[in-house]
Amino acid sequence: MSFAAGPKALAIPGPSPVPEAVLNAMHHAGADIYAGPVVEADLRLRERLKWLAGTRQNLATYIGNGHAGWEAATRNMLAPGDKALVITSGGFGEGWAQMARELGAVVEELPQPRDAAPDPAALAARLAQDTGHEIRAVLIAQVETTTGILADIPAMRRAMGEHPALLAVDAIASMGCEPLEMDAWGVDVIVAASQKGLMAPPGVGLVWFSDRADSRTRAAGPYWDWRPREHQPELWRHWGGTPPVHSIWALDAALALIEAEGKPALYARHAGLARAVWAAFGAWEAGNPAIRCRVADPAGRAHSVTAAFLPGSNALRAWCEDKAGVTLGVGLGLADPDTGLRLGHMGAASAHMILGVLAVMEAGLTALDIPHGPGAVEAAARVIAELA
Ligand SMILES: *Cc1c(COP(=O)(O)O)cnc(C)c1O
């Protein structure tokens, strides 16, 4: 039999669940794009997005996904022939590097461990060799969604010292989940998208850029140029044409939720839910060392997504989906995809949802006879009890 009827739980690392208030905000036939509520929502949205990213500098918005944000940021930072250093901790870092390469940049990857945070000393050592300051930009993911690694962005910025390269951060899986203070931390470019921590449907790519990056803008082409999207007053300029009015309403409503919760509570909730997930994996691991978080040191783990080794993961994901209405994320970047999975806990994730997901996983492990230690749900519940 199945217990999947009723509300489902979407626990993949993006797109994340869209809250009802956000869905309802989109329920309009349309609007004038030259005056009125959508123009006001756009301006409010831009202010809130800058507040969330901790910046008083610039923001460019694009109809598109995270890849569109990557391409926009890359084209504005790097002309063909410009040199970029990409710090990679998994598939998304490699993906951004490959895109920059295809756009003509001279890309060097600085591969980092797949089970630990990137090493600031490795970045410092590489930049120290670049005495001619040929490296124009350093690219890094704050949260690498394939491996569940969290980079220490302030430490990486400090490692750059006086090197003049721009620091560009992929925050697609961390914006709204992890602290990220662009101005205080000295970050030049941030890329995000609407469908992960920002709780809106896919469809909007976001690029914050510093005045320093603005002054070094390369010829990105008329559609991708980030300058009119920030410096022109008209709504249609902000979006390079007809604005995505329903996405604006969705993001406006989502940012209202985020603002009401407040940044400290927002980040504490994500960190607490992540610790509950790790506590469950720790209990399972105690009875089966083949089940474990991919990142050993909790300090290097993302708070928005957990990537774990788990033999039999494909059967477990199918069981959770069919029997209990819980969708888990596929393992990425594994030699055998059946040995791991990813659990998203970003955006509209609550204790009731995450504890439910973990309890369903426990049921699935039991039903499928996958060896695992006892007490995972209790351990996760204890974390919530202690933090709440
Ligand atoms: C999801 C994700 C992307 C890709 O975003 P799309 O919206 O799928 O194009 C890039 N980087 C990271 C870190 C991500 O999590």
mmCIF file of C-alpha atoms and ligand atoms in Angstrom:
data_model
loop_
_atom_site.group_PDB
_atom_site.id
_atom_site.type_symbol
_atom_site.label_atom_id
_atom_site.label_comp_id
_atom_site.label_asym_id
_atom_site.label_seq_id
_atom_site.Cartn_x
_atom_site.Cartn_y
_atom_site.Cartn_z
ATOM 1 C CA MET A 1 0.000 0.000 0.000
ATOM 2 C CA SER A 2 0.979 3.668 -0.157
ATOM 3 C CA PHE A 3 0.762 6.545 2.315
ATOM 4 C CA ALA A 4 1.547 9.194 -0.286
ATOM 5 C CA ALA A 5 -1.907 10.793 -0.599
ATOM 6 C CA GLY A 6 -2.167 14.265 0.915
ATOM 7 C CA PRO A 7 0.472 16.996 1.109
ATOM 8 C CA LYS A 8 3.816 16.110 -0.441
ATOM 9 C CA ALA A 9 7.255 17.117 0.756
ATOM 10 C CA LEU A 10 9.708 18.382 -1.857
ATOM 11 C CA ALA A 11 13.162 17.976 -0.317
ATOM 12 C CA ILE A 12 15.367 18.479 -3.377
ATOM 13 C CA PRO A 13 17.984 21.259 -3.481
ATOM 14 C CA GLY A 14 16.008 23.396 -5.884
ATOM 15 C CA PRO A 15 13.545 24.194 -7.123
ATOM 16 C CA SER A 16 12.393 24.416 -3.528
ATOM 17 C CA PRO A 17 8.781 24.474 -2.264
ATOM 18 C CA VAL A 18 6.880 27.665 -3.098
ATOM 19 C CA PRO A 19 4.914 29.006 -0.095
ATOM 20 C CA GLU A 20 1.202 29.621 -0.464
ATOM 21 C CA ALA A 21 1.605 33.380 0.034
ATOM 22 C CA VAL A 22 3.984 33.419 -2.907
ATOM 23 C CA LEU A 23 1.660 31.353 -5.106
ATOM 24 C CA ASN A 24 -1.265 33.595 -4.229
ATOM 25 C CA ALA A 25 0.703 36.744 -5.025
ATOM 26 C CA MET A 26 1.027 35.549 -8.621
ATOM 27 C CA HIS A 27 -2.707 35.087 -9.044
ATOM 28 C CA HIS A 28 -3.374 38.115 -11.254
ATOM 29 C CA ALA A 29 -4.303 38.344 -14.925
ATOM 30 C CA GLY A 30 -1.528 40.871 -15.555
ATOM 31 C CA ALA A 31 -0.656 44.522 -15.049
ATOM 32 C CA ASP A 32 0.482 47.701 -16.716
ATOM 33 C CA ILE A 33 4.262 47.726 -16.851
ATOM 34 C CA TYR A 34 4.636 51.508 -17.148
ATOM 35 C CA ALA A 35 2.937 52.582 -13.908
ATOM 36 C CA GLY A 36 1.162 51.143 -10.894
ATOM 37 C CA PRO A 37 1.602 48.167 -8.582
ATOM 38 C CA VAL A 38 4.100 46.144 -10.587
ATOM 39 C CA VAL A 39 6.419 49.140 -10.952
ATOM 40 C CA GLU A 40 6.224 49.644 -7.180
ATOM 41 C CA ALA A 41 6.789 45.936 -6.531
ATOM 42 C CA ASP A 42 9.870 45.985 -8.769
ATOM 43 C CA LEU A 43 11.419 48.888 -6.856
ATOM 44 C CA ARG A 44 10.585 47.297 -3.490
ATOM 45 C CA LEU A 45 12.037 44.005 -4.690
ATOM 46 C CA ARG A 46 15.304 45.606 -5.760
ATOM 47 C CA GLU A 47 15.707 47.311 -2.392
ATOM 48 C CA ARG A 48 14.994 44.103 -0.498
ATOM 49 C CA LEU A 49 17.332 42.046 -2.661
ATOM 50 C CA LYS A 50 20.126 44.513 -1.954
ATOM 51 C CA TRP A 51 19.321 44.410 1.740
ATOM 52 C CA LEU A 52 19.389 40.597 1.713
ATOM 53 C CA ALA A 53 22.771 40.522 -0.036
ATOM 54 C CA GLY A 54 24.147 43.186 2.299
ATOM 55 C CA THR A 55 24.885 45.770 -0.345
ATOM 56 C CA ARG A 56 24.168 49.372 -1.246
ATOM 57 C CA GLN A 57 25.779 48.865 -4.651
ATOM 58 C CA ASN A 58 24.253 47.448 -7.835
ATOM 59 C CA LEU A 59 21.801 44.756 -8.914
ATOM 60 C CA ALA A 60 20.939 43.447 -12.368
ATOM 61 C CA THR A 61 17.893 41.227 -12.889
ATOM 62 C CA TYR A 62 17.434 38.807 -15.786
ATOM 63 C CA ILE A 63 14.630 36.581 -16.993
ATOM 64 C CA GLY A 64 16.409 33.252 -16.725
ATOM 65 C CA ASN A 65 17.744 30.706 -14.293
ATOM 66 C CA GLY A 66 21.055 30.425 -12.465
ATOM 67 C CA HIS A 67 22.844 29.641 -15.697
ATOM 68 C CA ALA A 68 21.590 32.955 -17.107
ATOM 69 C CA GLY A 69 22.996 34.675 -14.016
ATOM 70 C CA TRP A 70 26.327 32.915 -14.545
ATOM 71 C CA GLU A 71 26.430 33.988 -18.176
ATOM 72 C CA ALA A 72 25.483 37.584 -17.376
ATOM 73 C CA ALA A 73 28.126 37.851 -14.650
ATOM 74 C CA THR A 74 30.776 36.179 -16.793
ATOM 75 C CA ARG A 75 30.159 38.329 -19.877
ATOM 76 C CA ASN A 76 30.286 41.559 -17.862
ATOM 77 C CA MET A 77 33.444 40.573 -15.952
ATOM 78 C CA LEU A 78 35.477 38.807 -18.605
ATOM 79 C CA ALA A 79 36.192 39.572 -22.254
ATOM 80 C CA PRO A 80 37.565 36.817 -24.489
ATOM 81 C CA GLY A 81 41.206 36.342 -23.525
ATOM 82 C CA ASP A 82 40.755 37.584 -19.934
ATOM 83 C CA LYS A 83 42.044 35.243 -17.274
ATOM 84 C CA ALA A 84 39.818 33.738 -14.565
ATOM 85 C CA LEU A 85 40.641 31.469 -11.647
ATOM 86 C CA VAL A 86 37.758 29.175 -10.671
ATOM 87 C CA ILE A 87 37.854 27.421 -7.308
ATOM 88 C CA THR A 88 36.004 24.124 -7.742
ATOM 89 C CA SER A 89 34.509 21.879 -5.052
ATOM 90 C CA GLY A 90 32.095 20.007 -7.302
ATOM 91 C CA GLY A 91 30.051 19.983 -10.467
ATOM 92 C CA PHE A 92 28.607 23.478 -10.301
ATOM 93 C CA GLY A 93 32.018 25.113 -9.927
ATOM 94 C CA GLU A 94 33.177 23.055 -12.887
ATOM 95 C CA GLY A 95 30.066 24.086 -14.803
ATOM 96 C CA TRP A 96 30.729 27.788 -14.286
ATOM 97 C CA ALA A 97 34.377 27.289 -15.305
ATOM 98 C CA GLN A 98 33.289 25.517 -18.478
ATOM 99 C CA MET A 99 30.818 28.268 -19.344
ATOM 100 C CA ALA A 100 33.519 30.938 -18.906
ATOM 101 C CA ARG A 101 35.813 28.887 -21.135
ATOM 102 C CA GLU A 102 33.136 28.657 -23.827
ATOM 103 C CA LEU A 103 32.691 32.430 -23.634
ATOM 104 C CA GLY A 104 36.380 32.812 -24.491
ATOM 105 C CA ALA A 105 37.945 33.442 -21.100
ATOM 106 C CA VAL A 106 41.250 31.794 -20.264
ATOM 107 C CA VAL A 107 40.131 29.667 -17.343
ATOM 108 C CA GLU A 108 42.280 27.986 -14.755
ATOM 109 C CA GLU A 109 40.621 25.709 -12.223
ATOM 110 C CA LEU A 110 41.922 25.406 -8.693
ATOM 111 C CA PRO A 111 40.440 22.039 -7.728
ATOM 112 C CA GLN A 112 39.671 21.637 -4.051
ATOM 113 C CA PRO A 113 38.656 18.571 -2.006
ATOM 114 C CA ARG A 114 35.189 17.145 -2.642
ATOM 115 C CA ASP A 115 34.670 16.517 1.079
ATOM 116 C CA ALA A 116 35.944 19.701 2.733
ATOM 117 C CA ALA A 117 35.714 23.475 2.431
ATOM 118 C CA PRO A 118 38.071 25.097 -0.082
ATOM 119 C CA ASP A 119 41.453 26.038 1.372
ATOM 120 C CA PRO A 120 42.160 29.786 1.561
ATOM 121 C CA ALA A 121 45.912 29.068 1.642
ATOM 122 C CA ALA A 122 45.681 27.404 -1.787
ATOM 123 C CA LEU A 123 44.082 30.544 -3.205
ATOM 124 C CA ALA A 124 46.643 32.812 -1.530
ATOM 125 C CA ALA A 125 49.510 30.694 -2.885
ATOM 126 C CA ARG A 126 48.148 30.736 -6.437
ATOM 127 C CA LEU A 127 47.542 34.487 -6.438
ATOM 128 C CA ALA A 128 51.027 35.119 -5.007
ATOM 129 C CA GLN A 129 52.433 33.605 -8.228
ATOM 130 C CA ASP A 130 50.383 36.035 -10.308
ATOM 131 C CA THR A 131 52.781 38.958 -9.862
ATOM 132 C CA GLY A 132 51.647 40.540 -13.145
ATOM 133 C CA HIS A 133 48.007 40.584 -11.929
ATOM 134 C CA GLU A 134 46.786 38.765 -15.004
ATOM 135 C CA ILE A 135 43.955 37.035 -13.139
ATOM 136 C CA ARG A 136 41.000 39.340 -13.571
ATOM 137 C CA ALA A 137 38.407 37.434 -11.554
ATOM 138 C CA VAL A 138 38.223 34.684 -8.937
ATOM 139 C CA LEU A 139 35.037 32.605 -9.139
ATOM 140 C CA ILE A 140 33.719 30.414 -6.332
ATOM 141 C CA ALA A 141 30.447 28.834 -5.167
ATOM 142 C CA GLN A 142 29.453 29.688 -1.604
ATOM 143 C CA VAL A 143 27.419 26.471 -1.477
ATOM 144 C CA GLU A 144 28.454 23.773 -3.956
ATOM 145 C CA THR A 145 25.168 21.944 -4.377
ATOM 146 C CA THR A 146 26.603 18.671 -5.731
ATOM 147 C CA THR A 147 28.854 18.006 -2.738
ATOM 148 C CA GLY A 148 27.095 20.067 -0.053
ATOM 149 C CA ILE A 149 30.247 22.080 0.654
ATOM 150 C CA LEU A 150 30.101 25.547 2.238
ATOM 151 C CA ALA A 151 32.972 27.872 1.353
ATOM 152 C CA ASP A 152 34.166 30.435 3.909
ATOM 153 C CA ILE A 153 33.814 33.509 1.694
ATOM 154 C CA PRO A 154 35.375 36.051 4.120
ATOM 155 C CA ALA A 155 38.405 33.751 4.499
ATOM 156 C CA MET A 156 38.727 33.423 0.728
ATOM 157 C CA ARG A 157 38.467 37.201 0.348
ATOM 158 C CA ARG A 158 41.192 37.686 2.976
ATOM 159 C CA ALA A 159 43.340 35.157 1.110
ATOM 160 C CA MET A 160 43.197 37.424 -1.948
ATOM 161 C CA GLY A 161 45.045 40.143 0.003
ATOM 162 C CA GLU A 162 45.894 43.103 -2.202
ATOM 163 C CA HIS A 163 45.408 41.217 -5.475
ATOM 164 C CA PRO A 164 43.082 43.352 -7.636
ATOM 165 C CA ALA A 165 41.017 40.483 -9.122
ATOM 166 C CA LEU A 166 37.256 40.671 -8.730
ATOM 167 C CA LEU A 167 35.734 38.127 -6.349
ATOM 168 C CA ALA A 168 32.591 36.561 -7.828
ATOM 169 C CA VAL A 169 30.415 34.275 -5.720
ATOM 170 C CA ASP A 170 27.823 31.769 -6.932
ATOM 171 C CA ALA A 171 25.153 32.072 -4.225
ATOM 172 C CA ILE A 172 22.432 30.280 -6.195
ATOM 173 C CA ALA A 173 22.049 27.662 -3.451
ATOM 174 C CA SER A 174 22.877 29.948 -0.528
ATOM 175 C CA MET A 175 21.139 33.311 -0.987
ATOM 176 C CA GLY A 176 18.523 33.492 1.780
ATOM 177 C CA CYS A 177 20.059 30.455 3.537
ATOM 178 C CA GLU A 178 23.603 31.454 4.516
ATOM 179 C CA PRO A 179 24.890 34.841 5.688
ATOM 180 C CA LEU A 180 26.374 36.744 2.762
ATOM 181 C CA GLU A 181 27.257 40.402 3.301
ATOM 182 C CA MET A 182 28.547 41.672 -0.015
ATOM 183 C CA ASP A 183 29.826 45.097 1.046
ATOM 184 C CA ALA A 184 31.207 44.139 4.462
ATOM 185 C CA TRP A 185 32.948 41.088 3.035
ATOM 186 C CA GLY A 186 34.358 42.820 -0.048
ATOM 187 C CA VAL A 187 32.584 40.636 -2.607
ATOM 188 C CA ASP A 188 32.364 42.136 -6.114
ATOM 189 C CA VAL A 189 29.803 39.955 -7.862
ATOM 190 C CA ILE A 190 27.087 37.627 -6.581
ATOM 191 C CA VAL A 191 24.911 35.361 -8.722
ATOM 192 C CA ALA A 192 21.611 33.932 -7.456
ATOM 193 C CA ALA A 193 18.316 32.658 -8.839
ATOM 194 C CA SER A 194 14.692 32.801 -7.774
ATOM 195 C CA GLN A 195 13.988 29.112 -7.103
ATOM 196 C CA LYS A 196 16.136 28.013 -4.188
ATOM 197 C CA GLY A 197 16.442 29.958 -0.938
ATOM 198 C CA LEU A 198 14.305 32.696 -2.465
ATOM 199 C CA MET A 199 11.226 30.425 -2.542
ATOM 200 C CA ALA A 200 9.853 31.640 -5.890
ATOM 201 C CA PRO A 201 9.345 29.715 -9.129
ATOM 202 C CA PRO A 202 12.357 29.319 -11.437
ATOM 203 C CA GLY A 203 12.640 32.140 -13.950
ATOM 204 C CA VAL A 204 14.744 34.960 -12.525
ATOM 205 C CA GLY A 205 18.534 35.222 -12.499
ATOM 206 C CA LEU A 206 20.081 37.830 -10.213
ATOM 207 C CA VAL A 207 23.491 39.487 -10.377
ATOM 208 C CA TRP A 208 24.673 41.925 -7.740
ATOM 209 C CA PHE A 209 27.809 43.858 -8.764
ATOM 210 C CA SER A 210 30.094 46.270 -6.966
ATOM 211 C CA ASP A 211 31.011 49.747 -8.167
ATOM 212 C CA ARG A 212 34.492 48.334 -8.765
ATOM 213 C CA ALA A 213 33.067 45.643 -11.045
ATOM 214 C CA ASP A 214 30.838 48.270 -12.673
ATOM 215 C CA SER A 215 33.870 50.410 -13.529
ATOM 216 C CA ARG A 216 35.579 47.394 -15.152
ATOM 217 C CA THR A 217 32.570 46.253 -17.203
ATOM 218 C CA ARG A 218 33.475 44.354 -20.373
ATOM 219 C CA ALA A 219 31.431 44.444 -23.590
ATOM 220 C CA ALA A 220 28.739 41.959 -22.620
ATOM 221 C CA GLY A 221 26.382 42.809 -25.469
ATOM 222 C CA PRO A 222 23.125 44.783 -25.300
ATOM 223 C CA TYR A 223 20.965 42.136 -23.659
ATOM 224 C CA TRP A 224 23.502 40.999 -21.056
ATOM 225 C CA ASP A 225 24.997 44.418 -20.155
ATOM 226 C CA TRP A 226 24.319 44.808 -16.447
ATOM 227 C CA ARG A 227 24.548 48.625 -16.421
ATOM 228 C CA PRO A 228 21.154 49.668 -17.892
ATOM 229 C CA ARG A 229 19.467 47.109 -15.628
ATOM 230 C CA GLU A 230 20.738 49.077 -12.634
ATOM 231 C CA HIS A 231 21.300 52.598 -13.869
ATOM 232 C CA GLN A 232 18.170 53.219 -15.999
ATOM 233 C CA PRO A 233 14.972 54.159 -14.175
ATOM 234 C CA GLU A 234 12.384 52.398 -16.346
ATOM 235 C CA LEU A 235 10.987 49.026 -15.365
ATOM 236 C CA TRP A 236 11.509 47.544 -18.833
ATOM 237 C CA ARG A 237 15.184 48.552 -18.712
ATOM 238 C CA HIS A 238 15.589 46.659 -15.425
ATOM 239 C CA TRP A 239 14.581 43.497 -17.249
ATOM 240 C CA GLY A 240 15.890 44.136 -20.770
ATOM 241 C CA GLY A 241 12.349 44.173 -22.180
ATOM 242 C CA THR A 242 8.966 43.059 -20.887
ATOM 243 C CA PRO A 243 9.376 42.359 -17.163
ATOM 244 C CA PRO A 244 8.270 38.980 -15.769
ATOM 245 C CA VAL A 245 5.394 40.490 -13.813
ATOM 246 C CA HIS A 246 4.327 37.266 -12.118
ATOM 247 C CA SER A 247 7.879 36.487 -11.059
ATOM 248 C CA ILE A 248 8.176 40.018 -9.677
ATOM 249 C CA TRP A 249 5.042 39.493 -7.591
ATOM 250 C CA ALA A 250 6.295 36.101 -6.460
ATOM 251 C CA LEU A 251 9.700 37.381 -5.420
ATOM 252 C CA ASP A 252 8.119 40.448 -3.812
ATOM 253 C CA ALA A 253 5.954 38.173 -1.647
ATOM 254 C CA ALA A 254 8.854 35.838 -0.871
ATOM 255 C CA LEU A 255 11.101 38.726 0.139
ATOM 256 C CA ALA A 256 8.308 40.032 2.381
ATOM 257 C CA LEU A 257 8.372 36.663 4.199
ATOM 258 C CA ILE A 258 12.161 36.806 4.454
ATOM 259 C CA GLU A 259 12.083 40.393 5.725
ATOM 260 C CA ALA A 260 9.443 39.531 8.327
ATOM 261 C CA GLU A 261 11.505 36.600 9.600
ATOM 262 C CA GLY A 262 14.678 38.711 9.646
ATOM 263 C CA LYS A 263 18.155 37.689 8.563
ATOM 264 C CA PRO A 264 19.414 36.308 11.922
ATOM 265 C CA ALA A 265 16.330 34.086 12.379
ATOM 266 C CA LEU A 266 16.422 33.041 8.725
ATOM 267 C CA TYR A 267 20.019 31.851 8.938
ATOM 268 C CA ALA A 268 19.517 30.275 12.379
ATOM 269 C CA ARG A 269 16.536 28.283 11.043
ATOM 270 C CA HIS A 270 18.572 26.935 8.130
ATOM 271 C CA ALA A 271 21.515 26.097 10.409
ATOM 272 C CA GLY A 272 19.240 24.375 12.924
ATOM 273 C CA LEU A 273 17.444 22.285 10.310
ATOM 274 C CA ALA A 274 20.808 21.316 8.829
ATOM 275 C CA ARG A 275 22.024 20.181 12.256
ATOM 276 C CA ALA A 276 18.877 18.071 12.665
ATOM 277 C CA VAL A 277 19.594 16.395 9.326
ATOM 278 C CA TRP A 278 23.238 15.771 10.261
ATOM 279 C CA ALA A 279 22.183 14.314 13.620
ATOM 280 C CA ALA A 280 20.000 11.789 11.790
ATOM 281 C CA PHE A 281 22.809 10.855 9.415
ATOM 282 C CA GLY A 282 25.150 10.499 12.408
ATOM 283 C CA ALA A 283 22.783 7.989 14.016
ATOM 284 C CA TRP A 284 22.362 6.008 10.782
ATOM 285 C CA GLU A 285 26.150 6.056 10.278
ATOM 286 C CA ALA A 286 26.716 4.602 13.764
ATOM 287 C CA GLY A 287 25.148 1.362 12.506
ATOM 288 C CA ASN A 288 26.482 1.510 8.941
ATOM 289 C CA PRO A 289 29.654 3.469 8.130
ATOM 290 C CA ALA A 290 28.689 3.491 4.432
ATOM 291 C CA ILE A 291 25.971 6.050 5.288
ATOM 292 C CA ARG A 292 27.527 9.425 6.003
ATOM 293 C CA CYS A 293 27.558 13.098 5.070
ATOM 294 C CA ARG A 294 29.982 13.742 2.224
ATOM 295 C CA VAL A 295 31.627 16.563 4.182
ATOM 296 C CA ALA A 296 33.180 15.235 7.401
ATOM 297 C CA ASP A 297 33.688 18.526 9.253
ATOM 298 C CA PRO A 298 30.351 20.229 10.033
ATOM 299 C CA ALA A 299 32.053 23.628 9.611
ATOM 300 C CA GLY A 300 32.413 22.845 5.910
ATOM 301 C CA ARG A 301 28.816 21.736 5.403
ATOM 302 C CA ALA A 302 26.143 23.809 3.705
ATOM 303 C CA HIS A 303 23.040 24.734 5.693
ATOM 304 C CA SER A 304 20.780 24.587 2.636
ATOM 305 C CA VAL A 305 21.574 21.133 1.258
ATOM 306 C CA THR A 306 23.116 17.949 2.621
ATOM 307 C CA ALA A 307 24.893 15.551 0.284
ATOM 308 C CA ALA A 308 25.368 12.085 1.731
ATOM 309 C CA PHE A 309 26.694 8.678 0.843
ATOM 310 C CA LEU A 310 23.962 6.077 1.144
ATOM 311 C CA PRO A 311 24.152 2.695 -0.627
ATOM 312 C CA GLY A 312 20.826 1.827 -2.186
ATOM 313 C CA SER A 313 19.908 5.494 -2.546
ATOM 314 C CA ASN A 314 17.910 4.999 -5.744
ATOM 315 C CA ALA A 315 15.617 2.438 -4.140
ATOM 316 C CA LEU A 316 15.270 4.615 -1.053
ATOM 317 C CA ARG A 317 14.350 7.693 -3.099
ATOM 318 C CA ALA A 318 11.791 5.686 -5.057
ATOM 319 C CA TRP A 319 10.341 4.237 -1.834
ATOM 320 C CA CYS A 320 10.025 7.654 -0.183
ATOM 321 C CA GLU A 321 8.331 9.075 -3.277
ATOM 322 C CA ASP A 322 5.913 6.206 -3.905
ATOM 323 C CA LYS A 323 5.080 5.222 -0.342
ATOM 324 C CA ALA A 324 5.177 8.543 1.467
ATOM 325 C CA GLY A 325 5.092 11.484 -0.972
ATOM 326 C CA VAL A 326 8.615 12.639 -0.121
ATOM 327 C CA THR A 327 10.899 13.647 -2.988
ATOM 328 C CA LEU A 328 14.642 13.457 -2.260
ATOM 329 C CA GLY A 329 17.439 14.762 -4.477
ATOM 330 C CA VAL A 330 19.582 12.550 -6.678
ATOM 331 C CA GLY A 331 23.249 12.109 -5.846
ATOM 332 C CA LEU A 332 25.467 14.084 -8.226
ATOM 333 C CA GLY A 333 29.118 13.618 -9.083
ATOM 334 C CA LEU A 334 29.311 10.056 -7.754
ATOM 335 C CA ALA A 335 31.022 7.219 -9.618
ATOM 336 C CA ASP A 336 27.883 5.182 -8.900
ATOM 337 C CA PRO A 337 24.734 7.334 -8.480
ATOM 338 C CA ASP A 338 23.157 4.561 -6.413
ATOM 339 C CA THR A 339 25.550 5.312 -3.545
ATOM 340 C CA GLY A 340 24.359 8.762 -2.561
ATOM 341 C CA LEU A 341 21.588 11.324 -2.430
ATOM 342 C CA ARG A 342 20.993 14.957 -1.565
ATOM 343 C CA LEU A 343 18.473 16.446 0.768
ATOM 344 C CA GLY A 344 17.386 20.032 0.259
ATOM 345 C CA HIS A 345 16.516 22.089 3.340
ATOM 346 C CA MET A 346 16.354 25.530 1.805
ATOM 347 C CA GLY A 347 13.787 28.294 1.665
ATOM 348 C CA ALA A 348 10.348 27.223 2.875
ATOM 349 C CA ALA A 349 11.655 24.399 5.079
ATOM 350 C CA SER A 350 10.255 23.965 8.586
ATOM 351 C CA ALA A 351 10.952 21.555 11.448
ATOM 352 C CA HIS A 352 7.737 19.670 10.739
ATOM 353 C CA MET A 353 8.762 19.159 7.147
ATOM 354 C CA ILE A 354 12.373 18.123 7.825
ATOM 355 C CA LEU A 355 11.511 15.848 10.773
ATOM 356 C CA GLY A 356 8.841 14.267 8.582
ATOM 357 C CA VAL A 357 11.313 13.747 5.749
ATOM 358 C CA LEU A 358 13.827 12.118 8.107
ATOM 359 C CA ALA A 359 11.176 9.860 9.648
ATOM 360 C CA VAL A 360 10.061 8.761 6.177
ATOM 361 C CA MET A 361 13.692 8.016 5.274
ATOM 362 C CA GLU A 362 13.942 5.944 8.460
ATOM 363 C CA ALA A 363 10.848 3.991 7.397
ATOM 364 C CA GLY A 364 12.299 3.468 3.933
ATOM 365 C CA LEU A 365 15.670 2.265 5.245
ATOM 366 C CA THR A 366 13.799 -0.222 7.439
ATOM 367 C CA ALA A 367 11.424 -1.385 4.690
ATOM 368 C CA LEU A 368 14.307 -1.875 2.237
ATOM 369 C CA ASP A 369 16.559 -3.624 4.786
ATOM 370 C CA ILE A 370 19.311 -1.068 4.281
ATOM 371 C CA PRO A 371 21.505 -1.437 7.388
ATOM 372 C CA HIS A 372 21.456 1.668 9.588
ATOM 373 C CA GLY A 373 21.932 2.680 13.196
ATOM 374 C CA PRO A 374 18.888 3.383 15.398
ATOM 375 C CA GLY A 375 17.675 6.653 16.896
ATOM 376 C CA ALA A 376 18.000 8.989 13.924
ATOM 377 C CA VAL A 377 14.603 10.608 14.289
ATOM 378 C CA GLU A 378 15.047 11.004 18.045
ATOM 379 C CA ALA A 379 18.468 12.587 17.476
ATOM 380 C CA ALA A 380 17.033 15.057 14.965
ATOM 381 C CA ALA A 381 14.104 15.878 17.245
ATOM 382 C CA ARG A 382 16.510 16.510 20.123
ATOM 383 C CA VAL A 383 18.407 19.067 18.034
ATOM 384 C CA ILE A 384 15.193 20.944 17.320
ATOM 385 C CA ALA A 385 14.118 20.688 20.972
ATOM 386 C CA GLU A 386 17.431 22.082 22.180
ATOM 387 C CA LEU A 387 17.566 24.933 19.684
ATOM 388 C CA ALA A 388 13.932 25.987 19.730
HETATM 389 C C1 LIG B 1 21.164 25.250 -8.933
HETATM 390 C C2 LIG B 1 22.559 25.767 -9.048
HETATM 391 C C3 LIG B 1 23.063 26.281 -10.234
HETATM 392 C C4 LIG B 1 22.290 26.248 -11.524
HETATM 393 O O1 LIG B 1 21.159 27.030 -11.451
HETATM 394 P P1 LIG B 1 19.999 26.837 -12.558
HETATM 395 O O2 LIG B 1 18.908 27.730 -12.082
HETATM 396 O O3 LIG B 1 19.652 25.392 -12.554
HETATM 397 O O4 LIG B 1 20.548 27.268 -13.856
HETATM 398 C C5 LIG B 1 24.348 26.808 -10.240
HETATM 399 N N1 LIG B 1 25.091 26.832 -9.122
HETATM 400 C C6 LIG B 1 24.643 26.326 -7.958
HETATM 401 C C7 LIG B 1 25.523 26.379 -6.758
HETATM 402 C C8 LIG B 1 23.368 25.777 -7.883
HETATM 403 O O5 LIG B 1 22.927 25.262 -6.727
#
